[in-house]
Amino acid sequence: DTAVSQTPKYLVTQMGNDKSIKCEQNLGHDTMYWYKQDSKKFLKIMFSYNNKELIINETVPNRFSPKSPDKAHLNLHINSLELGDSAVYFCASSPTGTSGRYGTDTQYFGPGTRLTVL
Amino acid sequence: GQSLEQPSEVTAVEGAIVQINCTYQTSGFYGLSWYQQHDGGAPTFLSYNALDGLEETGRFSSFLSRSDSYGYLLLQELQMKDSASYFCAVREDDKIIFGKGTRLHILP
């Protein structure tokens, strides 16, 4: 069984379009994340949700809006796509909740969605 | 500000040992993690250190010195499949901050 899944795996679209990426985890974790990895492999956190509640909202354009219908799902909607949005987007989940003080702080990543904006 | 520093590239020979260092500067600190990422793949968790000392998991070990804000990942008996990027990551309150990654090249 896939632990963290994302759809689609590849997304090619034109500038100005709106698109969504879906993420689901079947690990029973309380916390889910969205990361962006650019062409230089820099992995940067965008959002974190704990039990459907937004915990982290990094400096991300408000064209990006996460939606968590339940704690097993965290979707990412992007409006008015720009060339600079081209990247690989990873969803992840972890069992440690909002504080990493205890436990191994393991993050389980989905396979990624490669977004190309033309 | 927060920052993690690790070498951008390291090259080693198959069967050898390699150490990838990571220094960090954060306002709060709970622990240091290491992740491996193969080309085209997703990051996968390798190890976590919350306390000073060495943690060993098979061929991989990770070390932390909180007083020096420093850690390293040690890979022994290198295999070609270990060719990948390795990221150190620090949890600071609710955030995970990743280093820029170290590309490990392994020569036969």
CSV table of C-alpha atoms in Angstrom, one decimal:
chain,number,residue,atom,x,y,z
A,1,ASP,CA,0.0,0.0,0.0
A,2,THR,CA,1.2,3.5,-0.9
A,3,ALA,CA,1.9,5.5,2.3
A,4,VAL,CA,1.8,9.0,0.8
A,5,SER,CA,0.3,9.5,-2.7
A,6,GLN,CA,0.1,12.5,-4.9
A,7,THR,CA,-1.8,13.1,-8.2
A,8,PRO,CA,-0.9,13.9,-10.8
A,9,LYS,CA,2.8,12.9,-11.1
A,10,TYR,CA,3.3,15.3,-14.0
A,11,LEU,CA,1.5,18.5,-14.8
A,12,VAL,CA,2.2,20.7,-17.8
A,13,THR,CA,0.1,23.8,-18.2
A,14,GLN,CA,0.1,27.3,-19.6
A,15,MET,CA,0.8,30.5,-17.7
A,16,GLY,CA,-2.3,32.0,-16.1
A,17,ASN,CA,-4.1,28.7,-15.6
A,18,ASP,CA,-5.4,27.3,-12.3
A,19,LYS,CA,-4.4,23.8,-11.2
A,20,SER,CA,-4.7,21.5,-8.2
A,21,ILE,CA,-2.4,18.8,-6.8
A,22,LYS,CA,-3.9,16.2,-4.5
A,23,CYS,CA,-2.2,14.4,-1.6
A,24,GLU,CA,-3.4,11.5,0.5
A,25,GLN,CA,-1.7,9.6,3.3
A,26,ASN,CA,-2.9,6.4,4.9
A,27,LEU,CA,-0.4,6.4,7.8
A,28,GLY,CA,-2.8,7.9,10.3
A,29,HIS,CA,-0.5,10.9,10.8
A,30,ASP,CA,-1.8,14.1,12.2
A,31,THR,CA,0.5,16.5,10.3
A,32,MET,CA,0.9,17.1,6.6
A,33,TYR,CA,3.1,19.4,4.6
A,34,TRP,CA,3.7,20.8,1.2
A,35,TYR,CA,7.3,21.4,0.0
A,36,LYS,CA,8.6,23.0,-3.2
A,37,GLN,CA,11.8,21.8,-4.7
A,38,ASP,CA,13.3,24.0,-7.3
A,39,SER,CA,15.7,23.2,-10.2
A,40,LYS,CA,18.7,23.6,-7.8
A,41,LYS,CA,17.2,20.9,-5.5
A,42,PHE,CA,16.5,23.4,-2.8
A,43,LEU,CA,13.7,21.9,-0.6
A,44,LYS,CA,11.5,24.6,1.0
A,45,ILE,CA,8.5,24.1,3.2
A,46,MET,CA,5.4,25.9,2.0
A,47,PHE,CA,2.6,24.9,4.4
A,48,SER,CA,2.0,22.6,7.3
A,49,TYR,CA,-1.4,21.3,8.6
A,50,ASN,CA,-2.1,19.6,11.9
A,51,ASN,CA,-5.4,17.9,12.1
A,52,LYS,CA,-6.9,20.0,9.4
A,53,GLU,CA,-5.6,23.2,11.0
A,54,LEU,CA,-3.0,25.4,9.3
A,55,ILE,CA,0.1,25.6,11.4
A,56,ILE,CA,2.8,27.0,9.0
A,57,ASN,CA,2.3,29.3,6.2
A,58,GLU,CA,5.6,30.4,4.9
A,59,THR,CA,6.2,33.3,2.6
A,60,VAL,CA,4.3,31.9,-0.3
A,61,PRO,CA,2.2,34.0,-2.8
A,62,ASN,CA,-1.4,33.9,-2.0
A,63,ARG,CA,-2.0,32.3,-5.4
A,64,PHE,CA,-1.2,29.1,-3.5
A,65,SER,CA,-4.0,27.9,-1.3
A,66,PRO,CA,-3.9,24.6,0.7
A,67,LYS,CA,-7.1,22.8,1.5
A,68,SER,CA,-7.4,20.0,4.1
A,69,PRO,CA,-10.8,18.3,3.9
A,70,ASP,CA,-9.7,15.8,6.5
A,71,LYS,CA,-6.5,14.9,8.3
A,72,ALA,CA,-5.6,12.3,5.6
A,73,HIS,CA,-5.8,14.7,2.7
A,74,LEU,CA,-4.0,18.0,1.9
A,75,ASN,CA,-4.5,19.4,-1.5
A,76,LEU,CA,-2.7,22.4,-3.1
A,77,HIS,CA,-4.5,24.8,-5.4
A,78,ILE,CA,-2.5,27.2,-7.5
A,79,ASN,CA,-4.2,30.2,-9.2
A,80,SER,CA,-2.8,32.2,-12.1
A,81,LEU,CA,0.3,30.0,-12.7
A,82,GLU,CA,3.6,31.7,-13.4
A,83,LEU,CA,6.8,30.5,-15.0
A,84,GLY,CA,8.5,30.6,-11.7
A,85,ASP,CA,6.1,28.1,-10.2
A,86,SER,CA,7.7,25.3,-12.3
A,87,ALA,CA,9.2,22.9,-9.7
A,88,VAL,CA,8.6,19.6,-8.1
A,89,TYR,CA,6.0,19.8,-5.3
A,90,PHE,CA,6.2,17.2,-2.5
A,91,CYS,CA,3.6,16.4,0.0
A,92,ALA,CA,4.7,14.8,3.2
A,93,SER,CA,3.3,13.7,6.5
A,94,SER,CA,4.7,13.1,10.0
A,95,PRO,CA,3.4,11.6,13.3
A,96,THR,CA,5.1,14.2,15.5
A,97,GLY,CA,2.5,16.9,15.2
A,98,THR,CA,3.4,20.5,15.9
A,99,SER,CA,6.4,19.9,18.1
A,100,GLY,CA,9.4,17.8,17.2
A,101,ARG,CA,10.5,17.6,20.8
A,102,TYR,CA,9.8,13.9,21.1
A,103,GLY,CA,10.1,11.1,18.6
A,104,THR,CA,12.2,10.6,15.6
A,105,ASP,CA,10.7,13.5,13.6
A,106,THR,CA,10.4,11.4,10.5
A,107,GLN,CA,8.8,12.9,7.4
A,108,TYR,CA,7.3,10.6,4.9
A,109,PHE,CA,7.3,12.1,1.4
A,110,GLY,CA,5.0,11.5,-1.5
A,111,PRO,CA,6.5,10.7,-4.9
A,112,GLY,CA,6.3,14.4,-6.0
A,113,THR,CA,4.4,16.3,-8.7
A,114,ARG,CA,6.6,17.8,-11.4
A,115,LEU,CA,4.9,21.0,-12.5
A,116,THR,CA,5.9,22.7,-15.7
A,117,VAL,CA,4.5,26.1,-16.6
A,118,LEU,CA,4.9,27.1,-20.2
B,1,GLY,CA,18.3,33.9,10.7
B,2,GLN,CA,18.2,30.2,10.1
B,3,SER,CA,20.8,28.5,8.0
B,4,LEU,CA,22.2,25.0,7.4
B,5,GLU,CA,25.5,24.6,5.6
B,6,GLN,CA,26.6,21.4,3.9
B,7,PRO,CA,29.0,20.8,1.1
B,8,SER,CA,27.4,20.9,-2.3
B,9,GLU,CA,29.3,17.8,-3.7
B,10,VAL,CA,31.4,15.0,-2.3
B,11,THR,CA,33.1,12.2,-4.3
B,12,ALA,CA,34.2,8.9,-2.9
B,13,VAL,CA,35.2,5.4,-4.1
B,14,GLU,CA,33.0,2.3,-3.9
B,15,GLY,CA,33.7,0.4,-0.7
B,16,ALA,CA,35.1,3.4,1.0
B,17,ILE,CA,33.8,5.6,3.9
B,18,VAL,CA,32.5,9.1,3.4
B,19,GLN,CA,31.4,11.8,5.8
B,20,ILE,CA,28.9,14.6,5.0
B,21,ASN,CA,29.0,17.5,7.4
B,22,CYS,CA,26.2,19.8,8.4
B,23,THR,CA,26.4,23.0,10.5
B,24,TYR,CA,23.3,24.8,11.5
B,25,GLN,CA,22.3,28.1,12.9
B,26,THR,CA,18.8,28.3,14.3
B,27,SER,CA,17.0,30.2,17.0
B,28,GLY,CA,15.5,27.0,18.4
B,29,PHE,CA,16.6,23.4,18.0
B,30,TYR,CA,15.0,20.1,18.6
B,31,GLY,CA,17.0,17.7,16.5
B,32,LEU,CA,18.9,17.0,13.3
B,33,SER,CA,17.6,14.7,10.6
B,34,TRP,CA,19.1,13.3,7.4
B,35,TYR,CA,17.3,12.4,4.2
B,36,GLN,CA,18.4,10.7,1.0
B,37,GLN,CA,17.1,11.6,-2.4
B,38,HIS,CA,17.8,9.7,-5.6
B,39,ASP,CA,17.4,11.6,-8.9
B,40,GLY,CA,13.8,11.7,-9.8
B,41,GLY,CA,12.7,10.3,-6.5
B,42,ALA,CA,11.4,11.6,-3.2
B,43,PRO,CA,13.4,12.3,-0.1
B,44,THR,CA,13.5,9.3,2.3
B,45,PHE,CA,14.3,9.5,6.0
B,46,LEU,CA,17.7,8.1,7.1
B,47,SER,CA,18.3,9.2,10.7
B,48,TYR,CA,17.5,11.6,13.5
B,49,ASN,CA,19.6,12.9,16.4
B,50,ALA,CA,18.1,14.8,19.2
B,51,LEU,CA,20.9,14.2,21.7
B,52,ASP,CA,24.7,14.4,21.3
B,53,GLY,CA,26.5,11.4,20.1
B,54,LEU,CA,26.4,8.8,17.4
B,55,GLU,CA,23.4,6.9,16.1
B,56,GLU,CA,24.1,3.8,14.0
B,57,THR,CA,21.7,2.2,11.5
B,58,GLY,CA,23.4,-0.4,9.4
B,59,ARG,CA,26.0,1.1,7.1
B,60,PHE,CA,24.8,4.6,7.9
B,61,SER,CA,25.6,6.5,11.1
B,62,SER,CA,24.8,10.1,12.2
B,63,PHE,CA,26.5,12.2,14.7
B,64,LEU,CA,25.4,15.4,16.6
B,65,SER,CA,27.2,17.9,18.7
B,66,ARG,CA,24.7,20.4,20.0
B,67,SER,CA,27.4,22.6,21.6
B,68,ASP,CA,29.1,22.9,18.2
B,69,SER,CA,25.8,23.2,16.2
B,70,TYR,CA,27.3,20.5,14.0
B,71,GLY,CA,26.4,17.0,12.8
B,72,TYR,CA,27.5,14.6,10.2
B,73,LEU,CA,26.3,11.6,8.2
B,74,LEU,CA,28.8,8.7,7.9
B,75,LEU,CA,28.3,6.2,5.1
B,76,GLN,CA,30.4,3.0,5.2
B,77,GLU,CA,31.1,0.3,2.6
B,78,LEU,CA,29.8,2.6,-0.1
B,79,GLN,CA,27.8,1.1,-2.9
B,80,MET,CA,26.9,2.5,-6.2
B,81,LYS,CA,23.3,2.7,-5.2
B,82,ASP,CA,24.3,5.3,-2.5
B,83,SER,CA,24.9,7.8,-5.3
B,84,ALA,CA,22.2,10.4,-4.4
B,85,SER,CA,21.7,13.8,-2.7
B,86,TYR,CA,21.8,13.9,1.1
B,87,PHE,CA,20.0,16.6,3.0
B,88,CYS,CA,20.4,17.6,6.6
B,89,ALA,CA,17.3,19.1,8.2
B,90,VAL,CA,16.6,20.9,11.5
B,91,ARG,CA,13.3,21.2,13.3
B,92,GLU,CA,12.8,24.6,14.7
B,93,ASP,CA,9.4,24.8,16.5
B,94,ASP,CA,6.8,23.8,13.9
B,95,LYS,CA,9.1,24.2,10.9
B,96,ILE,CA,11.5,21.8,9.2
B,97,ILE,CA,14.4,23.6,7.5
B,98,PHE,CA,16.4,21.6,5.0
B,99,GLY,CA,20.0,22.2,3.9
B,100,LYS,CA,20.7,22.7,0.2
B,101,GLY,CA,21.8,19.1,-0.1
B,102,THR,CA,25.1,17.3,-0.8
B,103,ARG,CA,25.4,15.4,-4.1
B,104,LEU,CA,27.4,12.2,-3.4
B,105,HIS,CA,29.2,10.8,-6.5
B,106,ILE,CA,30.6,7.3,-6.2
B,107,LEU,CA,33.4,6.1,-8.4
B,108,PRO,CA,33.8,2.4,-9.2
